[in-house]
Coordinates of C-alpha atoms in Angstrom, one line a residue:
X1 CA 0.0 0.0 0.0
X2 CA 2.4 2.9 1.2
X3 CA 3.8 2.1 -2.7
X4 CA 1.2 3.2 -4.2
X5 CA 0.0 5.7 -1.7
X6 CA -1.5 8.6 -4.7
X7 CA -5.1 7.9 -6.3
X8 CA -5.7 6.9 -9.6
X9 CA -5.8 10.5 -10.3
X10 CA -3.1 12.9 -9.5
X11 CA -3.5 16.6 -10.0
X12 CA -0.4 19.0 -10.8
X13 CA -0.3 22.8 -10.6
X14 CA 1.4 23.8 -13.7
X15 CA 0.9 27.7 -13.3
X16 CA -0.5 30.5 -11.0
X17 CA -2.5 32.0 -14.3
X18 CA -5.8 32.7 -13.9
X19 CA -8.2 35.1 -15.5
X20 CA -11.4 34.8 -14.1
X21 CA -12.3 35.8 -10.4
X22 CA -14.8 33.5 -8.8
X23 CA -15.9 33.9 -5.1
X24 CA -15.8 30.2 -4.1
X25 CA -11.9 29.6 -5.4
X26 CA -8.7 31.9 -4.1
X27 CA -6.5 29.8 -6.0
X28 CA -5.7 32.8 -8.8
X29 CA -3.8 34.4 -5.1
X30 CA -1.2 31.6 -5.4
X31 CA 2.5 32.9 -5.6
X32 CA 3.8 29.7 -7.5
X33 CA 6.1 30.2 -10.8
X34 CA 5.3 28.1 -14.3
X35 CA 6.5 24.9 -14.5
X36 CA 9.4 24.2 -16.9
X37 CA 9.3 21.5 -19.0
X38 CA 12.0 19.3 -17.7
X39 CA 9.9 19.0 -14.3
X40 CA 6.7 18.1 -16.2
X41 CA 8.3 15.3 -18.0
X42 CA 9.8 13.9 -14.7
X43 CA 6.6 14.2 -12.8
X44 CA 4.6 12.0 -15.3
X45 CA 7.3 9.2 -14.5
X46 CA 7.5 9.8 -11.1
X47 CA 3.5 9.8 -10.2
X48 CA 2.8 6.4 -12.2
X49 CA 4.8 5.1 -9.6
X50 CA 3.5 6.1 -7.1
X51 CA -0.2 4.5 -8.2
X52 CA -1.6 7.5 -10.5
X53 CA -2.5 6.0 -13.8
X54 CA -4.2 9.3 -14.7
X55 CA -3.1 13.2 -15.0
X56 CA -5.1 16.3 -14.4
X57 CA -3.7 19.6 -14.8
X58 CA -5.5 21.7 -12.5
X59 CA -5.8 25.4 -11.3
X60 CA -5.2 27.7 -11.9
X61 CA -6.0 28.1 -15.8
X62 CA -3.3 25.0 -16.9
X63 CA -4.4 26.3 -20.6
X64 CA -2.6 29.7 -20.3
X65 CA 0.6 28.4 -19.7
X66 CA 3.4 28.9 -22.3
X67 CA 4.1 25.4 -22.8
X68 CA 0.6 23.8 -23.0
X69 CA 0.9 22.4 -26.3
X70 CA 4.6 20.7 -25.3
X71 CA 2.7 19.3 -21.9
X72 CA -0.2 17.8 -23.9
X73 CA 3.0 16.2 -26.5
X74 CA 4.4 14.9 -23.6
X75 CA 1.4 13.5 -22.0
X76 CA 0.3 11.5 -25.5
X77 CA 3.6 9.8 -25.2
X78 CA 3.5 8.9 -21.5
X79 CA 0.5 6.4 -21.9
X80 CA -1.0 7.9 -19.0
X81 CA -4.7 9.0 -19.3
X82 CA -5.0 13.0 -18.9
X83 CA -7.6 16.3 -18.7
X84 CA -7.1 19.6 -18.6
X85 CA -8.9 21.7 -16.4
X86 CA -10.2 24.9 -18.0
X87 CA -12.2 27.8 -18.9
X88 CA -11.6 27.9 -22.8
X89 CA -11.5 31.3 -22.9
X90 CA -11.3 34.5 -21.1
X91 CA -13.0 37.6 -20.2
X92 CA -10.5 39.9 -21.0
X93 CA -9.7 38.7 -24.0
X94 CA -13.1 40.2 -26.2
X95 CA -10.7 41.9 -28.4
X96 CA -7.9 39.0 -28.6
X97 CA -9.0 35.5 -29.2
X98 CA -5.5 34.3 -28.1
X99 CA -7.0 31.9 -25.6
X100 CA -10.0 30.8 -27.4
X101 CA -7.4 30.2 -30.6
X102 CA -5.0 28.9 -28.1
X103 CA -8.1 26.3 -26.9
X104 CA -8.6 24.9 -30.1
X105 CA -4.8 24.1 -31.2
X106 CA -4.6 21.9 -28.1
X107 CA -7.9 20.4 -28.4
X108 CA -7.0 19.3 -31.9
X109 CA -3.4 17.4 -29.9
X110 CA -5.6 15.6 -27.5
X111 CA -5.5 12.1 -27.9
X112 CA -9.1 10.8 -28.0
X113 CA -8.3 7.5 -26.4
X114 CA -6.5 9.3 -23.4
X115 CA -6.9 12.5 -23.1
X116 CA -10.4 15.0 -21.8
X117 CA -11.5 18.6 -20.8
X118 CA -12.6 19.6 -17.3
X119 CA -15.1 22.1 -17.0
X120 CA -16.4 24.5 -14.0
X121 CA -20.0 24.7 -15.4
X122 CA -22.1 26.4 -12.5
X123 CA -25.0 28.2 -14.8
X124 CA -27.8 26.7 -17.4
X125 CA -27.0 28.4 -20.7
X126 CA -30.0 30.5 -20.4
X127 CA -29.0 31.7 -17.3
X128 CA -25.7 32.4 -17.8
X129 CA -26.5 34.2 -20.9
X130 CA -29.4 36.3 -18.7
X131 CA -26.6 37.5 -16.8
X132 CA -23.8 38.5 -19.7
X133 CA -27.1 40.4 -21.7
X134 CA -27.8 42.1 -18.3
X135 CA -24.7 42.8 -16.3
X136 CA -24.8 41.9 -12.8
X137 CA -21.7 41.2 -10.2
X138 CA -18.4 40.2 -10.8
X139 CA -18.9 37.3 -9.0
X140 CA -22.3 36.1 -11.1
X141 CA -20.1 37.3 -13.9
X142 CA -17.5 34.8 -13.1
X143 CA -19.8 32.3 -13.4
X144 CA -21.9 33.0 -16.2
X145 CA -18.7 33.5 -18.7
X146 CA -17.8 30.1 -17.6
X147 CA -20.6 28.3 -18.1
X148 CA -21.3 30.5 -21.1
X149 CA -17.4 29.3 -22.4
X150 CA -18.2 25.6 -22.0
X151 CA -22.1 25.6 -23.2
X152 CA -20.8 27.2 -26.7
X153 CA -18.1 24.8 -27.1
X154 CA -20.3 21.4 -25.8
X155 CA -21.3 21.0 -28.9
X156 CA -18.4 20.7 -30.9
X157 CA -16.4 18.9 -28.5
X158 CA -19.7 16.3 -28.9
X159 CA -19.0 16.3 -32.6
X160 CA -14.7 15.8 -32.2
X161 CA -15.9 12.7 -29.4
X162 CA -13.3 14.6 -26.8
X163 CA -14.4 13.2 -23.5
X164 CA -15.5 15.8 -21.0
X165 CA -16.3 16.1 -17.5
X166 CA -18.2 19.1 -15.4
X167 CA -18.4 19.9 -12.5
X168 CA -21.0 21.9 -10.9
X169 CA -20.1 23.9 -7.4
X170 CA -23.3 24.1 -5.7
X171 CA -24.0 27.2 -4.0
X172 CA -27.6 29.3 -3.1
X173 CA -26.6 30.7 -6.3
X174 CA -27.8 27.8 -8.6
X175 CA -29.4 25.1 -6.2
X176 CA -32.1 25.0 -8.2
X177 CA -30.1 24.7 -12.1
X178 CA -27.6 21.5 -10.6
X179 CA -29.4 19.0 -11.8
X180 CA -30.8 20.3 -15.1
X181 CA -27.3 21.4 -16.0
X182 CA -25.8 17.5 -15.1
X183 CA -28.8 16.1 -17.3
X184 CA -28.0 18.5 -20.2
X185 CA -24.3 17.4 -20.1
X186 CA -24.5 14.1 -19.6
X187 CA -27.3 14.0 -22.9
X188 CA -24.1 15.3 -24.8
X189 CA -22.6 11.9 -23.8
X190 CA -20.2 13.9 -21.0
X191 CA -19.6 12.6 -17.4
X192 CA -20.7 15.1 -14.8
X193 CA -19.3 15.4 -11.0
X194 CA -20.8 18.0 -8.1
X195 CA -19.3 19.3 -4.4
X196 CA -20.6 21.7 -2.3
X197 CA -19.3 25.2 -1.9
X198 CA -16.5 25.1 0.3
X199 CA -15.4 28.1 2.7
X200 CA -13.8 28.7 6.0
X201 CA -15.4 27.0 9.1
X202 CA -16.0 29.0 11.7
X203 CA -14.3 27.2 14.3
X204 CA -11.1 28.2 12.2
X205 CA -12.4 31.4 12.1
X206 CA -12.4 31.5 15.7
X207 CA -9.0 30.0 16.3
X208 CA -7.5 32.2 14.5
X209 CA -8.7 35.4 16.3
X210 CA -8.4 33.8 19.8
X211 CA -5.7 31.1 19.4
X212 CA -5.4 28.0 20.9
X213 CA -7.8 28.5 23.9
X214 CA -8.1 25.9 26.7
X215 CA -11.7 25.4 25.3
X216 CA -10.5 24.7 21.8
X217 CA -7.2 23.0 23.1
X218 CA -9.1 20.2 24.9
X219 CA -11.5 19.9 22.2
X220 CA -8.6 19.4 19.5
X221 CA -7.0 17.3 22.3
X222 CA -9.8 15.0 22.9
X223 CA -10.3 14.8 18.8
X224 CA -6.4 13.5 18.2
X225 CA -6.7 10.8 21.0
X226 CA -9.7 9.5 19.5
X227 CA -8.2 9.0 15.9
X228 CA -6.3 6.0 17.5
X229 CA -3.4 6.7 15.1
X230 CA -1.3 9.1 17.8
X231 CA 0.3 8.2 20.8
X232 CA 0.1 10.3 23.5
X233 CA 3.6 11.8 23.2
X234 CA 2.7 12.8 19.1
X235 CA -0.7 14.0 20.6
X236 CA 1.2 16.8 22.6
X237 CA 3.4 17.5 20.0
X238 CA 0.9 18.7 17.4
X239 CA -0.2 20.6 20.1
X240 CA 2.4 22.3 20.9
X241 CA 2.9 22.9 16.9
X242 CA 0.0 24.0 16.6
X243 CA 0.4 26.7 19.1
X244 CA 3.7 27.9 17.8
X245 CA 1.6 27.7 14.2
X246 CA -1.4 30.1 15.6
X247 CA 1.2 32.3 17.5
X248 CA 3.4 32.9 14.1
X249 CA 0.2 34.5 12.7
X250 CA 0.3 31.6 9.8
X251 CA -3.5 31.2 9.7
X252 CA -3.9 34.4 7.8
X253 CA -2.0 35.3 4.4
X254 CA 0.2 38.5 5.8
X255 CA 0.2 41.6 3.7
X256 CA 2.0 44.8 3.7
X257 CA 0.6 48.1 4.7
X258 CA -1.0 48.5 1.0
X259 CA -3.0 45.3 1.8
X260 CA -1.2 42.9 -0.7
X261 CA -0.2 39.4 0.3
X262 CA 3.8 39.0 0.9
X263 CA 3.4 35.8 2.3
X264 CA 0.7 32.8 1.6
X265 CA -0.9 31.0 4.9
X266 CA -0.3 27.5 4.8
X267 CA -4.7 26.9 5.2
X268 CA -7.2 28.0 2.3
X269 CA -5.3 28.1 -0.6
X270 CA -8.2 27.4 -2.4
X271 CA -11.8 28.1 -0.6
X272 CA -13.3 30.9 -0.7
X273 CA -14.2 33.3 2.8
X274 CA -18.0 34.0 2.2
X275 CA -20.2 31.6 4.3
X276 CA -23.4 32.7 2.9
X277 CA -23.0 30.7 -0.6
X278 CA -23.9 27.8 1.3
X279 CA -26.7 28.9 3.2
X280 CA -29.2 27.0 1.8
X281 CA -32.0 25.1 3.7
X282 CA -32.6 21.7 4.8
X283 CA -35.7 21.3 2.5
X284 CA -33.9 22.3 -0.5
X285 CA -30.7 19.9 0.3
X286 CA -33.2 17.2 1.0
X287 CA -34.5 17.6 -2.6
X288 CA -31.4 18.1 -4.5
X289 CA -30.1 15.1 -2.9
X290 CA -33.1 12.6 -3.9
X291 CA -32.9 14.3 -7.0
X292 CA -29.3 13.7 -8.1
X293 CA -29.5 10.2 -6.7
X294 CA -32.5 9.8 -8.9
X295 CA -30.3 11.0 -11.6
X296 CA -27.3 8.6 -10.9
X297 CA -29.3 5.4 -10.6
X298 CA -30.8 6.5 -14.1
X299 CA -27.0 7.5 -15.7
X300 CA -24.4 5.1 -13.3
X301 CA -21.3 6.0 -14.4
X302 CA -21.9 9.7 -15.9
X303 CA -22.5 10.6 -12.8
X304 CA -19.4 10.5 -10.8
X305 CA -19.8 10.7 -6.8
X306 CA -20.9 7.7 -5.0
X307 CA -24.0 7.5 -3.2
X308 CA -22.5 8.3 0.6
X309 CA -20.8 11.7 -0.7
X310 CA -24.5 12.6 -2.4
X311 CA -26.1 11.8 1.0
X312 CA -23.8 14.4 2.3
X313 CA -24.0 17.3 0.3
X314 CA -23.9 20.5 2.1
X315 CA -22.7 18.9 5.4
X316 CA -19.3 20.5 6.2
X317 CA -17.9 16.7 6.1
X318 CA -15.1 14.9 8.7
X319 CA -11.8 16.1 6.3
X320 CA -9.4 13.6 5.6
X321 CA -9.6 11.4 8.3
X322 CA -10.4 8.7 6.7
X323 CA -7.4 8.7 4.0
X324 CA -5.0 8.9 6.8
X325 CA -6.2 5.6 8.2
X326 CA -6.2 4.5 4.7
X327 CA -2.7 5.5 3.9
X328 CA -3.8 6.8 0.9
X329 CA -4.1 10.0 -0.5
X330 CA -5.9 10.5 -4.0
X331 CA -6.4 14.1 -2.7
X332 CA -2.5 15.0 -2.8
X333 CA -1.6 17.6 -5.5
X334 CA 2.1 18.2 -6.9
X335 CA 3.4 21.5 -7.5
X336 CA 4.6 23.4 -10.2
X337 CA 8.6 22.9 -9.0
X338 CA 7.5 18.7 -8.5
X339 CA 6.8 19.1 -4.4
X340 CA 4.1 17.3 -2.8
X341 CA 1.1 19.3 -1.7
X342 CA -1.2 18.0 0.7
X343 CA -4.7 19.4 -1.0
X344 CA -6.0 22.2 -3.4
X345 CA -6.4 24.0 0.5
X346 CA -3.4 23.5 2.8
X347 CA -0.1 24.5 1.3
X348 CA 1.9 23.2 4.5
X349 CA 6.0 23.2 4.8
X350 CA 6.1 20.0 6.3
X351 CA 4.8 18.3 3.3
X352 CA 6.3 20.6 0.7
X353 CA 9.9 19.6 1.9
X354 CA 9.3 16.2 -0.2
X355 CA 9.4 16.1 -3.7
X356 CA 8.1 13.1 -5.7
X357 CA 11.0 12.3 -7.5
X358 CA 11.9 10.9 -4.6
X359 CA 9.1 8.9 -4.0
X360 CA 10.7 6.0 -5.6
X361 CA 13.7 5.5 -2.6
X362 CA 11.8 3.3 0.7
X363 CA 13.1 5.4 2.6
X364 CA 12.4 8.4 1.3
X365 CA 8.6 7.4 1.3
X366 CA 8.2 5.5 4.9
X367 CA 9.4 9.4 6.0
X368 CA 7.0 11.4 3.8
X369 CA 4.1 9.1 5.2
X370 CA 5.0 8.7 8.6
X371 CA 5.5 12.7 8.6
X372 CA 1.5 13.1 7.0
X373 CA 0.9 11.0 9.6
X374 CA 1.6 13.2 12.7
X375 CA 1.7 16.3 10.6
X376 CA 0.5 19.7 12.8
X377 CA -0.9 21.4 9.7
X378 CA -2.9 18.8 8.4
X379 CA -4.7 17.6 11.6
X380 CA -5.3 21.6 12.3
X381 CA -7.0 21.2 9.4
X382 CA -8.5 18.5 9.7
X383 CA -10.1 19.8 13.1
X384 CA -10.9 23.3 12.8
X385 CA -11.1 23.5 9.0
X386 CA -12.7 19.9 7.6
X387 CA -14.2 20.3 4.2
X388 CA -16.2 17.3 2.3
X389 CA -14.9 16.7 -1.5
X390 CA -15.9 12.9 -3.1
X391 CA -11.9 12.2 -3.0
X392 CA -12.7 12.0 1.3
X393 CA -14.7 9.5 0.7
X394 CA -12.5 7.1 -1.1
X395 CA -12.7 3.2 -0.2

C-alpha cells in the first residue's frame, strides 16, 4: 500500500495563471512560478509510480501556460490518461482570441483515447447568458462567462468525441439549475461530478482570532486521542505545533501596509471566505439530494460521486480522516517545482519539503508518510477546518 500511496488520479499545478475571479476559489492568489518542462516530464514518471494511472492539470487556468501544447505532446507519449482543467476562454480577451485560438490548437493534440477537458460549469445556458445580456456582479459574472465558455463549445467537443467532464459547485446561487445542467451534459454523452461550496469554518475562524484557547485545546486534544493513530507523546506534540503555528500568525496570508499578500498561509489556498454561498435550507438539500441520486441510478457512471458523498452534500464533512487511516491519498496535488502538496487548501512546509522524484527510494517514502501522519498542519485542518470533497470519501 504505502507504494502506491496517490489515487488513480493525481492533479499537478502547472501555473499560478488565472483570469477569471470567482468567489468560491482563491486559487488565482497563489504565488507559485510556471512549470518548466524538464519537471513536467519527470513528474509523469514519477506519479505512475506512485499508483496515479491518470493526469489532471488543475488550477489555476493550466491552458494559459506557455508550454501547453509541449505538456499535452508529452502527455500523449506517456500512456497515462489525462484532462485539462479549464475555462476555454477569457473575459479579458473580447478583443484578442488568443485563448480561445489557443483552446482549439490543443484540443486538436488531445489524444481521444487518453486524453479529456474539465469544466467549471455552474449556470444553465439561459442563465448564464441572462446574466452576460444584463450585467450583474463580478462574481455572477465569473460564473456565467464560464458556463457561457463551456455551453458554446459542448457541442463541438460532442462532434470531435473529446471526453469531457463538469463539474457543478453548488452554492444558493444555482441550487435549483444542478441537476438540469448535469442532465444536459451528460445527454451530450459527457460525465458530470458535483461538491458543495466550500469556505472557511467557523471554528477556524475562531482559532484564529483567539488562538489556541483551553476550550478549543481540549476539544482538539480530545479529537487526536480518539483518531487511534497518535500516541500520547505525538498527541502533545501537534499541540504544541500547533500553538507555535497560531502564535506565528500563519492562519492568515500576511500583507504589507497596502494590503497585498507578501506571504501565503499555509490553510485555504483554495476556498473561498463568504459563508453565505452555502446557506441553503434543509428542505432544498433534502430535494437536491433525492434528485441527483434519482439521476445517478438513471446515468451510473456519468455521474461520478458515489451515493455516501450525495447523502452528504452540504454537510461540512469529517476532512481527511479517513485517508489517513487509509494511507492513501488521491487528494494530494504536486506543485509546479515537483513538491508534494497536501490538498488544493493546505499548502503546509512539512509536506512541501518532499518532492516526488523521490518517492521512488523506501526510505524516502516510509518518511514522507509517517511525517503526513503526525503532521501539525494537516490535523489543524483536519479539526478546525474539515471540508467534504468525493476524494474524502475514497474506499
Amino acid at each position: 500500500m504505502s507504494k502506491k500511496f496517490l489515487g488513480k488520479t493525481v492533479q499537478l499545478y502547472t501555473t499560478s495563471l488565472c483570469k477569471m475571479n470567482c468567489p468560491h476559489c482563491s486559487s488565482r492568489l497563489q504565488m507559485i512560478p510556471d512549470m518548466i518542462l524538464a519537471t513536467f516530464k519527470h513528474v509523469v514518471k514519477d506519479v505512475e509510480v506512485n499508483g496515479a494511472r491518470r493526469i489532471e492539470l488543475f488550477a489555476n487556468d493550466p491552458l494559459l501556460h506557455p508550454e501547453i501544447e509541449e505538456q499535452v505532446e508529452v502527455l500523449n507519449k506517456s500512456g497515462l490518461g489525462y484532462a485539462i482543467l479549464t475555462v476555454g476562454a477569457s473575459p479579458r480577451d473580447s478583443r484578442d482570441s488568443s485563448v480561445r485560438e489557443r483552446f482549439f490548437r490543443v484540443m486538436r493534440k488531445i489524444n481521444r483515447e487518453r486524453g479529456a477537458f474539465v469544466f467549471s460549469v455552474d449556470l444553465t445556458e439561459e442563465t448564464a447568458k441572462k446574466i452576460l445580456t444584463k450585467g450583474g456582479t463580478d462574481e455572477n459574472t465569473s460564473y456565467a462567462f464560464k458556463a457561457n465558455t463551456f455551453w458554446e463549445l459542448a457541442p463541438l467537443l460532442q462532434m470531435e468525441q473529446i471526453p469531457v467532464r463538469i463539474n457543478v459547485v453548488i452554492s444558493r446561487y444555482n441550487i435549483d439549475e444542478v441537476v438540469t445542467i448535469m442532465c444536459r451534459a451528460t445527454e451530450m454523452g459527457f460525465a458530470a461530478s458535483f461538491c458543495f461550496v466550500q469556505n472557511t469554518d467557523a471554528k477556524f475562524d475562531e482559532l484564529s482570532r483567539k488562538g489556541l484557547t483551553p476550550k478549543l485545546e481540549q476539544g482538539f486534544r480530545n479529537y487526536l486521542h480518539s483518531s487511534g493513530l497518535l500516541s500520547t507523546s505525538e498527541v502533545d506534540q501537534i499541540i504544541a505545533d500547533t500553538h507555535k503555528v497560531v502564535a506565528d500568525n500563519e492562519l492568515e496570508d500576511k500583507k504589507n501596509t497596502s494590503g497585498n499578500v507578501i506571504e501565503q498561509s499555509p490553510f485555504n489556498a483554495f476556498r473561498g471566505n463568504d459563508r453565505s454561498e452555502g446557506r441553503i435550507s434543509i428542505i432544498q438539500l433534502a430535494k437536491l439530494r433525492r434528485d441527483i441520486l434519482a439521476l445517478k441510478n438513471k446515468l451510473k457512471e456519468k455521474i461520478l460521486p458515489s451515493d455516501d458523498f450525495i447523502y452528504e452534500i452540504g454537510n461540512r464533512g469529517f476532512g481527511c480522516i479517513k485517508l489517513l487511516k487509509q494511507n492513501q491519498f488521491p487528494q494530494m496535488k504536486i506543485g509546479s517545482e515537483g513538491q508534494m502538496i497536501f490538498c488544493c487548501d493546505l499548502h503546509d512546509p512539512c509536506t512541501s519539503r518532499y518532492s516526488i522524484n523521490e518517492m521512488d527510494e523506501d526510505k524516502r517514502r516510509d518518511s514522507f508518510l509517517e511525517m503526513i501522519r503526525t503532521n501539525p498542519y494537516i490535523w489543524t485542518c483536519l479539526y478546525f477546518n474539515p471540508c467534504d470533497f468525493s476524494v474524502n470519501h475514497v474506499v
